[in-house]
Amino acid sequence: SIKAFIFDLDGVITDTAKFHFIAWQKLAHRLGFDIDHAFNETLKGVGRMDSLNLILKHGGLTLSDAEKEVHAAQKNDEYVELIADMSTADLLPGARAALESIRAAGLRTGLASASKNASTILARLGVTDLFDTIVDARDVINGKPDPEIFLKGAQQLGLSPSECIGVEDAVAGIQAIKSAGMFAIGIGEPSVLTQADKVIAGLQFFDLDEFIQLAQP
Ligand code: UVW
């Protein structure tokens, strides 16, 4: 039976894409090119160094590993400054209520995030206490769509994957959940998240009883 929900952070609990965009664009400008919002979409759910590699490719630039480390660190310093101003107002609609409804039903919650800043962001959002476990980019070798991060989340909760439901907004994230052997709830468009078992437009449409019934027919 279903005993836990494991959530992605960026795009599900809060929208960090806008802060990543500001910081990545500064980096691109320093390097002499530009990125736009459409390109930024392709970075959603992608970790720091993989994002930098995509940006450099987009700008037609090649840097040494040492140079990449410097630029990635500078981007992160600027990003950390931006997220320092986040507050409970940055929670996406329905996020807190969804987490609370899971807890009230005696089920557990986990976070599976590609961001190394996940814990900081949860603290700014005031929802740290609503998560039983956190797996972030520091704890895994392979990023989504590899199932590692969701499998580790289940393991840290002491559960098997079939006892967990994963919640994601990105195609690669849904792939990771399905490869982990979990029921997948997509946040977004059914036409985009075709591998999801159920798609809702946002956590304001989170219906605990419905999802548990769908996941354990
Ligand atoms: C991402 O870019 C998603 O992660 P970080 O916050 O670790 O840079």
Tab-separated table of N, CA, C and O and ligand atoms in Angstrom, residues 10 20 46-48 75-76 79 114-117, ligand 1:
chain	number	residue	atom	x	y	z
A	10	ASP	N	11.961	22.051	-7.566
A	10	ASP	CA	11.864	23.138	-8.543
A	10	ASP	C	10.701	22.900	-9.509
A	10	ASP	O	10.696	21.913	-10.245
A	20	HIS	N	17.253	30.977	-11.247
A	20	HIS	CA	18.332	30.365	-12.042
A	20	HIS	C	18.548	31.179	-13.324
A	20	HIS	O	19.681	31.421	-13.725
A	46	VAL	N	17.677	20.248	-14.314
A	46	VAL	CA	19.048	19.853	-14.670
A	46	VAL	C	20.019	20.423	-13.637
A	46	VAL	O	19.900	21.588	-13.249
A	47	GLY	N	20.958	19.643	-13.179
A	47	GLY	CA	21.911	20.058	-12.154
A	47	GLY	C	22.860	21.148	-12.631
A	47	GLY	O	22.862	21.521	-13.809
A	48	ARG	N	23.675	21.649	-11.689
A	48	ARG	CA	24.484	22.845	-11.956
A	48	ARG	C	25.477	22.674	-13.103
A	48	ARG	O	25.500	23.453	-14.052
A	75	LYS	N	28.226	31.737	-10.504
A	75	LYS	CA	26.769	31.679	-10.733
A	75	LYS	C	26.058	31.271	-9.456
A	75	LYS	O	25.025	31.844	-9.088
A	76	ASN	N	26.597	30.272	-8.761
A	76	ASN	CA	25.913	29.820	-7.545
A	76	ASN	C	25.911	30.896	-6.464
A	76	ASN	O	24.913	31.067	-5.759
A	79	TYR	N	23.148	33.116	-7.358
A	79	TYR	CA	21.871	32.419	-7.155
A	79	TYR	C	21.525	32.362	-5.663
A	79	TYR	O	20.382	32.626	-5.267
A	114	ALA	N	17.374	17.995	-7.714
A	114	ALA	CA	18.654	18.101	-8.417
A	114	ALA	C	19.497	19.264	-7.890
A	114	ALA	O	20.643	19.434	-8.293
A	115	SER	N	18.932	20.061	-6.982
A	115	SER	CA	19.642	21.244	-6.484
A	115	SER	C	20.409	20.972	-5.198
A	115	SER	O	19.895	20.358	-4.277
A	116	LYS	N	21.634	21.469	-5.151
A	116	LYS	CA	22.425	21.387	-3.925
A	116	LYS	C	21.947	22.419	-2.907
A	116	LYS	O	22.372	22.422	-1.759
A	117	ASN	N	21.078	23.330	-3.346
A	117	ASN	CA	20.537	24.363	-2.453
A	117	ASN	C	19.170	23.989	-1.898
A	117	ASN	O	18.494	24.838	-1.306
B	1	UVW	C1	20.503	23.281	-10.013
B	1	UVW	O1	21.012	23.977	-10.864
B	1	UVW	C2	19.213	22.587	-10.246
B	1	UVW	O2	21.093	23.024	-8.843
B	1	UVW	P1	21.974	23.949	-7.860
B	1	UVW	O3	20.988	24.714	-7.012
B	1	UVW	O4	22.722	22.929	-7.076
B	1	UVW	O5	22.851	24.831	-8.683
